[in-house]
PDB file of C-alpha atoms in Angstrom:
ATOM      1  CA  UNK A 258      71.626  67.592  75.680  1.00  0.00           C
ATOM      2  CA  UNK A 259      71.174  71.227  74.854  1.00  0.00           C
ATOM      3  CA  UNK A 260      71.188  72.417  78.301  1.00  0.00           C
ATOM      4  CA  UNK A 261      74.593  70.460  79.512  1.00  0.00           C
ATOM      5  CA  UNK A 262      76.279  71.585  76.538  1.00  0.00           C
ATOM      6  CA  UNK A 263      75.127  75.166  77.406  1.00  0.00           C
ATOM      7  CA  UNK A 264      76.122  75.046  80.655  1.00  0.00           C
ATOM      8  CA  UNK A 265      79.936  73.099  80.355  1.00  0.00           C
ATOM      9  CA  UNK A 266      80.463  76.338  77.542  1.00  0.00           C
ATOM     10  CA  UNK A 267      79.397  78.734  80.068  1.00  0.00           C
ATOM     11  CA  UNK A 268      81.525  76.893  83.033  1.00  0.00           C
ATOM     12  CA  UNK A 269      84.347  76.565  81.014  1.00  0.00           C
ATOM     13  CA  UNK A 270      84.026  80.525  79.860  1.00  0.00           C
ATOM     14  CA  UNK A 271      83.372  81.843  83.682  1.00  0.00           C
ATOM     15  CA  UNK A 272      86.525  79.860  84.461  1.00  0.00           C
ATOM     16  CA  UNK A 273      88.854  81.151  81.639  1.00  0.00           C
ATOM     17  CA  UNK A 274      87.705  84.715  82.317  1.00  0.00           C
ATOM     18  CA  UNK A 275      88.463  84.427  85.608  1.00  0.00           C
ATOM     19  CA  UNK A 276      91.907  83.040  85.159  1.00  0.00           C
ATOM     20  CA  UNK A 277      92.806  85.539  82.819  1.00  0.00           C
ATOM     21  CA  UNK A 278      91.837  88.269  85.338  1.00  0.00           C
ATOM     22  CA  UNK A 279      93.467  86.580  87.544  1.00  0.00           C
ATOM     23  CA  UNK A 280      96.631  86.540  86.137  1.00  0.00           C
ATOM     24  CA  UNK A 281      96.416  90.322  85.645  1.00  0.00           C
ATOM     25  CA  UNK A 282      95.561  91.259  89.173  1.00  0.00           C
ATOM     26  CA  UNK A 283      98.400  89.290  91.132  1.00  0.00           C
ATOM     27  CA  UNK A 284     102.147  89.140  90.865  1.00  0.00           C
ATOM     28  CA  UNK A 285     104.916  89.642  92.634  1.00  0.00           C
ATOM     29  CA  UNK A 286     106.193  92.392  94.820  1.00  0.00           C
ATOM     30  CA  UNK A 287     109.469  92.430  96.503  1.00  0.00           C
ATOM     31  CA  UNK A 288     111.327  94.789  99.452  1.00  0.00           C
ATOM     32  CA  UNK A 289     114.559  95.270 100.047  1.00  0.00           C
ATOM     33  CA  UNK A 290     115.581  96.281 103.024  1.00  0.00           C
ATOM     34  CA  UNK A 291     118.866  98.299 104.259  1.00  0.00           C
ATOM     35  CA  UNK A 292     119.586  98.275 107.952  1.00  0.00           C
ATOM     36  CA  UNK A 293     123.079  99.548 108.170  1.00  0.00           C
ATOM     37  CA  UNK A 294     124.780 102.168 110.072  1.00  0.00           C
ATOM     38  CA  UNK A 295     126.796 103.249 107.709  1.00  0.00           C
ATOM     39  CA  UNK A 296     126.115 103.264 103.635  1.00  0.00           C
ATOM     40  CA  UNK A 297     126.280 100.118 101.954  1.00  0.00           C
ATOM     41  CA  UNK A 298     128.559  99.699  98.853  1.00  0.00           C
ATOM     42  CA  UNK A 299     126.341  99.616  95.693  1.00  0.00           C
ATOM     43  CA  UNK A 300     128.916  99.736  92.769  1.00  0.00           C
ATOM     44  CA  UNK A 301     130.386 103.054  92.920  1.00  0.00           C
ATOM     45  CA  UNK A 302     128.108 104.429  95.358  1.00  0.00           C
ATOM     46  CA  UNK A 303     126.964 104.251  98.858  1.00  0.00           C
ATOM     47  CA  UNK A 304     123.281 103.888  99.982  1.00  0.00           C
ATOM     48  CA  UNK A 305     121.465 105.199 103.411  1.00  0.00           C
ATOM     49  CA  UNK A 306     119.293 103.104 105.698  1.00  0.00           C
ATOM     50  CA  UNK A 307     116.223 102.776 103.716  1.00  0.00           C
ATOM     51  CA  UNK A 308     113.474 100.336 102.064  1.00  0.00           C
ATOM     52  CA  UNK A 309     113.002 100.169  97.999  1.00  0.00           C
ATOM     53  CA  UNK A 310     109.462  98.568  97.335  1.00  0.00           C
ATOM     54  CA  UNK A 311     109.610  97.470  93.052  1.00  0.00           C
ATOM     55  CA  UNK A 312     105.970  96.507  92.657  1.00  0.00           C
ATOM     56  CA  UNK A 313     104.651  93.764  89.879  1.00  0.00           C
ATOM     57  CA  UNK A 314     103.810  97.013  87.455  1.00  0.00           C
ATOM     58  CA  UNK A 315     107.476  98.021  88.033  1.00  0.00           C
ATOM     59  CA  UNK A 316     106.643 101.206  90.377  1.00  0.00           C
ATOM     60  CA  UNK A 317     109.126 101.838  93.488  1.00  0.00           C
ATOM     61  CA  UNK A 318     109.314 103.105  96.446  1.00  0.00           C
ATOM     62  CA  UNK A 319     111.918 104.488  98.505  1.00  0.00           C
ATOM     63  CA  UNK A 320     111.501 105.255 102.482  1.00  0.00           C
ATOM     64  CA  UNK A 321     114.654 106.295 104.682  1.00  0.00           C
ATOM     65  CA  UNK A 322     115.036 104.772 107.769  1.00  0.00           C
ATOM     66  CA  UNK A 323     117.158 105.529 110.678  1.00  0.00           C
ATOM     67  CA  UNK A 324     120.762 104.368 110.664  1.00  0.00           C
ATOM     68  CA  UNK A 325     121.183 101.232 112.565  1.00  0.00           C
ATOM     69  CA  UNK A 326     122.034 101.432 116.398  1.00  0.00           C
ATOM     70  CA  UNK A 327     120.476 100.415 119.311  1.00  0.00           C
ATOM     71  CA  UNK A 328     118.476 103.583 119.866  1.00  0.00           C
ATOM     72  CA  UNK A 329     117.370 103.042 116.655  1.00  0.00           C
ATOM     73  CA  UNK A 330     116.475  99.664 116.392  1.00  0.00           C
ATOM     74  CA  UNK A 331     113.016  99.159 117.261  1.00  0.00           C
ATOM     75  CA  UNK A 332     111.896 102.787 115.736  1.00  0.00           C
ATOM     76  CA  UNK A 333     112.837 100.799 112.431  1.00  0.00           C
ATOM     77  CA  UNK A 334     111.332  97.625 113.579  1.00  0.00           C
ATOM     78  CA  UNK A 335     108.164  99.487 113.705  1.00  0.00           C
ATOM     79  CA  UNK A 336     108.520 101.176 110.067  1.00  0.00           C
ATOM     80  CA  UNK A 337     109.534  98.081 108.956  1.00  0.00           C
ATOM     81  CA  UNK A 338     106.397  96.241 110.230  1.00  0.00           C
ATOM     82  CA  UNK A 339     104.236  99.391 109.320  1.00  0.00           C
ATOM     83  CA  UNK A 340     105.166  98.561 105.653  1.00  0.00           C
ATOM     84  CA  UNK A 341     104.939  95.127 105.750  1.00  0.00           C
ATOM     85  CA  UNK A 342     100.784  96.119 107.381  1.00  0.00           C
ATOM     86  CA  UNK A 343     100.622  98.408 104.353  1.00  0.00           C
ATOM     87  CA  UNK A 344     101.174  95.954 101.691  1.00  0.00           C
ATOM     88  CA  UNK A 345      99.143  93.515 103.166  1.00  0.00           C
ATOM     89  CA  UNK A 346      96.267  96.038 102.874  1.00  0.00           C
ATOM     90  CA  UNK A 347      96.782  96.294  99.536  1.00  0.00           C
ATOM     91  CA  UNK A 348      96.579  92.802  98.934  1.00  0.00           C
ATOM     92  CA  UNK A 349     100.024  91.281  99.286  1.00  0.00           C
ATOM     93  CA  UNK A 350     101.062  88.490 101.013  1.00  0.00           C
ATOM     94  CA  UNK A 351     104.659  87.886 102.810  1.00  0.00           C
ATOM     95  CA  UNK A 352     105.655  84.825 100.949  1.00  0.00           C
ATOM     96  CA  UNK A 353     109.290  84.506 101.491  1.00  0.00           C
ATOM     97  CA  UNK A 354     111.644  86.737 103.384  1.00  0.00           C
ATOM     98  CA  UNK A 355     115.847  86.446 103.184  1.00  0.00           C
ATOM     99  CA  UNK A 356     118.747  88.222 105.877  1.00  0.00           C
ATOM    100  CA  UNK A 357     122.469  88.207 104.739  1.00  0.00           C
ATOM    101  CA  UNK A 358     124.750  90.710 106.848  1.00  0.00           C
ATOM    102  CA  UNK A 359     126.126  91.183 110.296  1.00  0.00           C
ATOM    103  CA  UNK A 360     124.785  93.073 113.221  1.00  0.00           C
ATOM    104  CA  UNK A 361     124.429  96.844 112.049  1.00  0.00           C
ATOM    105  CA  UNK A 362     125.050  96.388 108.211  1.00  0.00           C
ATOM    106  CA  UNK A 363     121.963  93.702 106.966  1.00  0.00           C
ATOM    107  CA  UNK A 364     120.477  93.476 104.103  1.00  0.00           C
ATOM    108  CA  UNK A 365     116.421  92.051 104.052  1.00  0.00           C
ATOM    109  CA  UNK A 366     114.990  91.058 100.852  1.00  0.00           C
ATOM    110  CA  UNK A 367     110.951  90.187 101.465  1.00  0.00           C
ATOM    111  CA  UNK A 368     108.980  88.859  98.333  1.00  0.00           C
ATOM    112  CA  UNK A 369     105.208  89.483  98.191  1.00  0.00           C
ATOM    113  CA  UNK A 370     102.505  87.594  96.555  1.00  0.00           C
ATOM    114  CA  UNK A 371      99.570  89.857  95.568  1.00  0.00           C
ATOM    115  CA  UNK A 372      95.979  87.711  96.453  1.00  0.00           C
ATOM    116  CA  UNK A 373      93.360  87.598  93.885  1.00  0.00           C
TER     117      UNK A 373
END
């Protein structure tokens, strides 16, 4: 009887230590993307192309892009999808993504999952 209790106390410890790192290793990431060409009314200013990246610690990241056109499209496209590959390599995963806009002023918001 020993050795079963022993070994439920040590199952049941591996599997709350590993939930509780766990919890601290994923979370949520989310991108925001601007694809206008022209700035974008944000209260009393006006924003650029670009792509804000607010992490689950609460760091950021900002990265221009080109203004929207048609030369410009699928130079962004490939930013775009060169971020997307970077946050995968750091462990995220694409769980949701969102468009609201029309052609040459959109807005993208992409939500992230980080993988244990």
């Amino acid at each position: 009887m020993g050795f079963l209790k022993t070994t439920l106390l040590f199952i049941s410890f591996f599997a709350l230590t590993q939930f509780g790192f766990g919890q601290q290793q994923g979370g949520y990431a989310t991108m925001r993307v601007f694809d206008c060409n022209k700035g974008v009314s944000m209260g009393s200013g006006y924003l650029a192309a670009r792509v804000f990246i607010v992490y689950e610690d609460s760091t950021t990241e900002d990265i221009p892009i080109l203004p929207y056109s048609e030369k410009n499209e699928l130079s962004n496209l490939k930013k775009i999808n060169q971020i997307i590959n970077g946050l995968k390599a750091k462990g995220y995963f694409l769980i949701s993504q969102y468009t609201t806009g029309e052609q040459g002023n959109l807005v993208s918001d992409y939500t992230f999952l980080k993988q244990r």
